[in-house]
Amino acid sequence: MKLIMAIIQDKDANRLTNALSKENFKTTKLASTGGFLKEGNTTLMIGCDDEYVDEALTILKENCSKREQMVAPISPMGGNADSYIPNPVQVQVGGATIFVLPVESFYQF
Ligand code: 2BA
């Protein structure tokens, strides 16, 4: 068995969980926050047998979009804030950041 941990954008979460449950994948949705943008994102936990991992990855790929996002840099510490003109930087976020972990044991009581 594997545990798939997928960090995705909030905007894709509903479409993705619907697509996964349509194919009988069980999911748990966690509210998470990206360390870089400090904005909310969604982490999905998907437990499945080894032979279904590829199918889950395909569904993730089909339902998570890459998006451009502007980030305003923080003004330099100790610098003169009056003369500091921040240039927003564009970063590409997503579609999905995925970890596939081996599951040692699985219990449901
Ligand atoms: P954030 O940490 O908020 O990062 C959002 C996007 O900002 C990243 O998109 C990446 O394009 C950019 N970025 C992140 N760190 C950067 C840096 N030091 N310098 C310049 N740009 C940077 P993604 O790579 O698609 O990541 C989306 C979200 O997935 C991340 O949100 C984070 O929550 C998670 N993530 C990505 N890689 C991870 C990892 N190795 N471990 C744990 N979580 C990860």
mmCIF file of C-alpha atoms and ligand atoms in Angstrom:
data_model
loop_
_atom_site.group_PDB
_atom_site.id
_atom_site.type_symbol
_atom_site.label_atom_id
_atom_site.label_comp_id
_atom_site.label_asym_id
_atom_site.label_seq_id
_atom_site.Cartn_x
_atom_site.Cartn_y
_atom_site.Cartn_z
ATOM 1 C CA MET A 1 0.000 0.000 0.000
ATOM 2 C CA LYS A 2 1.079 3.620 -0.639
ATOM 3 C CA LEU A 3 0.135 6.981 0.802
ATOM 4 C CA ILE A 4 0.069 9.728 -1.810
ATOM 5 C CA MET A 5 0.482 13.209 -0.341
ATOM 6 C CA ALA A 6 -0.407 15.808 -2.954
ATOM 7 C CA ILE A 7 -0.036 19.555 -2.403
ATOM 8 C CA ILE A 8 -2.363 21.315 -4.797
ATOM 9 C CA GLN A 9 -3.996 24.696 -5.255
ATOM 10 C CA ASP A 10 -7.303 25.321 -3.446
ATOM 11 C CA LYS A 11 -8.942 26.127 -6.797
ATOM 12 C CA ASP A 12 -8.348 22.573 -8.051
ATOM 13 C CA ALA A 13 -9.365 20.751 -4.871
ATOM 14 C CA ASN A 14 -13.075 20.149 -5.521
ATOM 15 C CA ARG A 15 -12.658 19.060 -9.134
ATOM 16 C CA LEU A 16 -9.831 16.736 -8.140
ATOM 17 C CA THR A 17 -11.584 15.094 -5.157
ATOM 18 C CA ASN A 18 -14.685 14.555 -7.312
ATOM 19 C CA ALA A 19 -12.594 12.944 -10.064
ATOM 20 C CA LEU A 20 -10.778 10.718 -7.544
ATOM 21 C CA SER A 21 -13.918 9.568 -5.737
ATOM 22 C CA LYS A 22 -15.557 8.817 -9.109
ATOM 23 C CA GLU A 23 -12.772 6.227 -9.573
ATOM 24 C CA ASN A 24 -13.248 4.941 -5.984
ATOM 25 C CA PHE A 25 -10.159 6.560 -4.466
ATOM 26 C CA LYS A 26 -10.563 7.574 -0.835
ATOM 27 C CA THR A 27 -9.190 10.976 0.084
ATOM 28 C CA THR A 28 -8.637 13.204 3.092
ATOM 29 C CA LYS A 29 -8.301 16.926 2.499
ATOM 30 C CA LEU A 30 -6.065 19.005 4.772
ATOM 31 C CA ALA A 31 -5.828 22.789 4.825
ATOM 32 C CA SER A 32 -2.140 23.702 4.413
ATOM 33 C CA THR A 33 -0.001 26.777 3.825
ATOM 34 C CA GLY A 34 2.911 27.153 1.423
ATOM 35 C CA GLY A 35 6.161 28.153 3.090
ATOM 36 C CA PHE A 36 7.174 30.518 0.284
ATOM 37 C CA LEU A 37 3.974 32.366 -0.628
ATOM 38 C CA LYS A 38 2.497 31.962 2.902
ATOM 39 C CA GLU A 39 -0.850 31.375 1.229
ATOM 40 C CA GLY A 40 -3.377 28.618 1.708
ATOM 41 C CA ASN A 41 -3.111 25.511 -0.367
ATOM 42 C CA THR A 42 -4.605 22.035 -0.063
ATOM 43 C CA THR A 43 -2.877 18.789 0.865
ATOM 44 C CA LEU A 44 -4.670 15.607 -0.118
ATOM 45 C CA MET A 45 -3.917 12.257 1.502
ATOM 46 C CA ILE A 46 -4.791 9.347 -0.746
ATOM 47 C CA GLY A 47 -4.254 5.798 0.514
ATOM 48 C CA CYS A 48 -4.335 3.118 -2.167
ATOM 49 C CA ASP A 49 -2.913 -0.238 -3.170
ATOM 50 C CA ASP A 50 0.357 -0.137 -5.118
ATOM 51 C CA GLU A 51 -1.249 -1.074 -8.425
ATOM 52 C CA TYR A 52 -3.542 2.014 -8.335
ATOM 53 C CA VAL A 53 -0.812 4.621 -7.788
ATOM 54 C CA ASP A 54 -0.314 5.305 -11.512
ATOM 55 C CA GLU A 55 -4.055 5.807 -12.032
ATOM 56 C CA ALA A 56 -4.175 8.255 -9.103
ATOM 57 C CA LEU A 57 -1.183 10.163 -10.541
ATOM 58 C CA THR A 58 -2.901 10.398 -13.929
ATOM 59 C CA ILE A 59 -6.048 11.841 -12.322
ATOM 60 C CA LEU A 60 -3.895 14.329 -10.373
ATOM 61 C CA LYS A 61 -2.107 15.378 -13.554
ATOM 62 C CA GLU A 62 -5.381 15.869 -15.439
ATOM 63 C CA ASN A 63 -7.031 17.965 -12.739
ATOM 64 C CA CYS A 64 -4.288 20.288 -11.427
ATOM 65 C CA SER A 65 -3.372 23.412 -13.334
ATOM 66 C CA LYS A 66 -0.190 25.461 -13.254
ATOM 67 C CA ARG A 67 -0.831 29.141 -12.564
ATOM 68 C CA GLU A 68 1.332 32.250 -12.553
ATOM 69 C CA GLN A 69 1.270 34.283 -9.374
ATOM 70 C CA MET A 70 2.826 37.655 -8.544
ATOM 71 C CA VAL A 71 4.809 37.974 -5.311
ATOM 72 C CA ALA A 72 5.631 41.349 -3.743
ATOM 73 C CA PRO A 73 9.122 41.158 -2.209
ATOM 74 C CA ILE A 74 9.510 42.233 1.423
ATOM 75 C CA SER A 75 11.290 45.596 1.894
ATOM 76 C CA PRO A 76 14.953 45.241 2.957
ATOM 77 C CA MET A 77 15.561 45.244 6.731
ATOM 78 C CA GLY A 78 17.192 48.433 7.957
ATOM 79 C CA GLY A 79 16.985 50.037 4.518
ATOM 80 C CA ASN A 80 15.254 53.285 3.662
ATOM 81 C CA ALA A 81 11.666 52.205 2.962
ATOM 82 C CA ASP A 82 10.881 55.544 1.221
ATOM 83 C CA SER A 83 13.260 54.914 -1.658
ATOM 84 C CA TYR A 84 12.436 51.189 -1.931
ATOM 85 C CA ILE A 85 10.224 50.419 -4.929
ATOM 86 C CA PRO A 86 9.330 46.713 -4.813
ATOM 87 C CA ASN A 87 9.166 44.978 -8.167
ATOM 88 C CA PRO A 88 6.683 42.126 -7.976
ATOM 89 C CA VAL A 89 8.159 38.819 -9.089
ATOM 90 C CA GLN A 90 6.218 36.218 -11.025
ATOM 91 C CA VAL A 91 6.334 32.602 -9.831
ATOM 92 C CA GLN A 92 4.703 29.527 -11.316
ATOM 93 C CA VAL A 93 2.650 27.566 -8.781
ATOM 94 C CA GLY A 94 1.529 23.968 -9.111
ATOM 95 C CA GLY A 95 -0.134 21.973 -10.667
ATOM 96 C CA ALA A 96 0.696 19.428 -7.936
ATOM 97 C CA THR A 97 3.648 18.580 -5.684
ATOM 98 C CA ILE A 98 3.396 14.888 -4.905
ATOM 99 C CA PHE A 99 5.078 12.527 -2.443
ATOM 100 C CA VAL A 100 4.416 8.777 -2.676
ATOM 101 C CA LEU A 101 5.189 7.062 0.635
ATOM 102 C CA PRO A 102 5.249 3.375 1.526
ATOM 103 C CA VAL A 103 2.669 2.401 4.150
ATOM 104 C CA GLU A 104 3.964 -0.017 6.771
ATOM 105 C CA SER A 105 0.573 -0.787 8.309
ATOM 106 C CA PHE A 106 -3.022 0.259 7.734
ATOM 107 C CA TYR A 107 -5.775 -0.181 10.320
ATOM 108 C CA GLN A 108 -9.401 0.904 10.535
ATOM 109 C CA PHE A 109 -11.068 0.230 13.890
HETATM 110 P P1 2BA B 1 4.897 27.656 -1.663
HETATM 111 O O1 2BA B 1 6.000 27.268 -0.753
HETATM 112 O O2 2BA B 1 4.033 28.813 -1.238
HETATM 113 O O3 2BA B 1 5.544 27.955 -3.098
HETATM 114 C C1 2BA B 1 4.770 28.475 -4.170
HETATM 115 C C2 2BA B 1 5.610 28.574 -5.421
HETATM 116 O O4 2BA B 1 6.652 29.533 -5.230
HETATM 117 C C3 2BA B 1 6.324 27.265 -5.795
HETATM 118 O O5 2BA B 1 5.454 26.483 -6.578
HETATM 119 C C4 2BA B 1 7.542 27.763 -6.562
HETATM 120 O O6 2BA B 1 7.237 28.023 -7.908
HETATM 121 C C5 2BA B 1 7.841 29.100 -5.905
HETATM 122 N N1 2BA B 1 8.909 28.978 -4.901
HETATM 123 C C6 2BA B 1 8.896 28.241 -3.770
HETATM 124 N N2 2BA B 1 10.031 28.408 -3.059
HETATM 125 C C7 2BA B 1 10.775 29.306 -3.761
HETATM 126 C C8 2BA B 1 12.049 29.923 -3.560
HETATM 127 N N3 2BA B 1 12.795 29.646 -2.493
HETATM 128 N N4 2BA B 1 12.498 30.798 -4.500
HETATM 129 C C9 2BA B 1 11.743 31.101 -5.581
HETATM 130 N N5 2BA B 1 10.524 30.567 -5.825
HETATM 131 C C10 2BA B 1 10.046 29.680 -4.935
HETATM 132 P P2 2BA B 1 5.527 24.892 -6.464
HETATM 133 O O7 2BA B 1 6.936 24.422 -6.558
HETATM 134 O O8 2BA B 1 4.555 24.361 -7.477
HETATM 135 O O9 2BA B 1 5.024 24.526 -4.998
HETATM 136 C C11 2BA B 1 3.665 24.689 -4.596
HETATM 137 C C12 2BA B 1 3.525 24.387 -3.129
HETATM 138 O O10 2BA B 1 3.882 23.004 -2.900
HETATM 139 C C13 2BA B 1 4.470 25.173 -2.218
HETATM 140 O O11 2BA B 1 3.914 26.426 -1.888
HETATM 141 C C14 2BA B 1 4.581 24.261 -0.999
HETATM 142 O O12 2BA B 1 3.440 24.399 -0.165
HETATM 143 C C15 2BA B 1 4.554 22.879 -1.632
HETATM 144 N N6 2BA B 1 5.899 22.311 -1.875
HETATM 145 C C16 2BA B 1 6.630 22.429 -2.994
HETATM 146 N N7 2BA B 1 7.774 21.733 -2.894
HETATM 147 C C17 2BA B 1 7.766 21.163 -1.680
HETATM 148 C C18 2BA B 1 8.678 20.318 -0.971
HETATM 149 N N8 2BA B 1 9.861 19.912 -1.497
HETATM 150 N N9 2BA B 1 8.347 19.924 0.295
HETATM 151 C C19 2BA B 1 7.178 20.322 0.846
HETATM 152 N N10 2BA B 1 6.259 21.106 0.229
HETATM 153 C C20 2BA B 1 6.548 21.537 -1.020
#
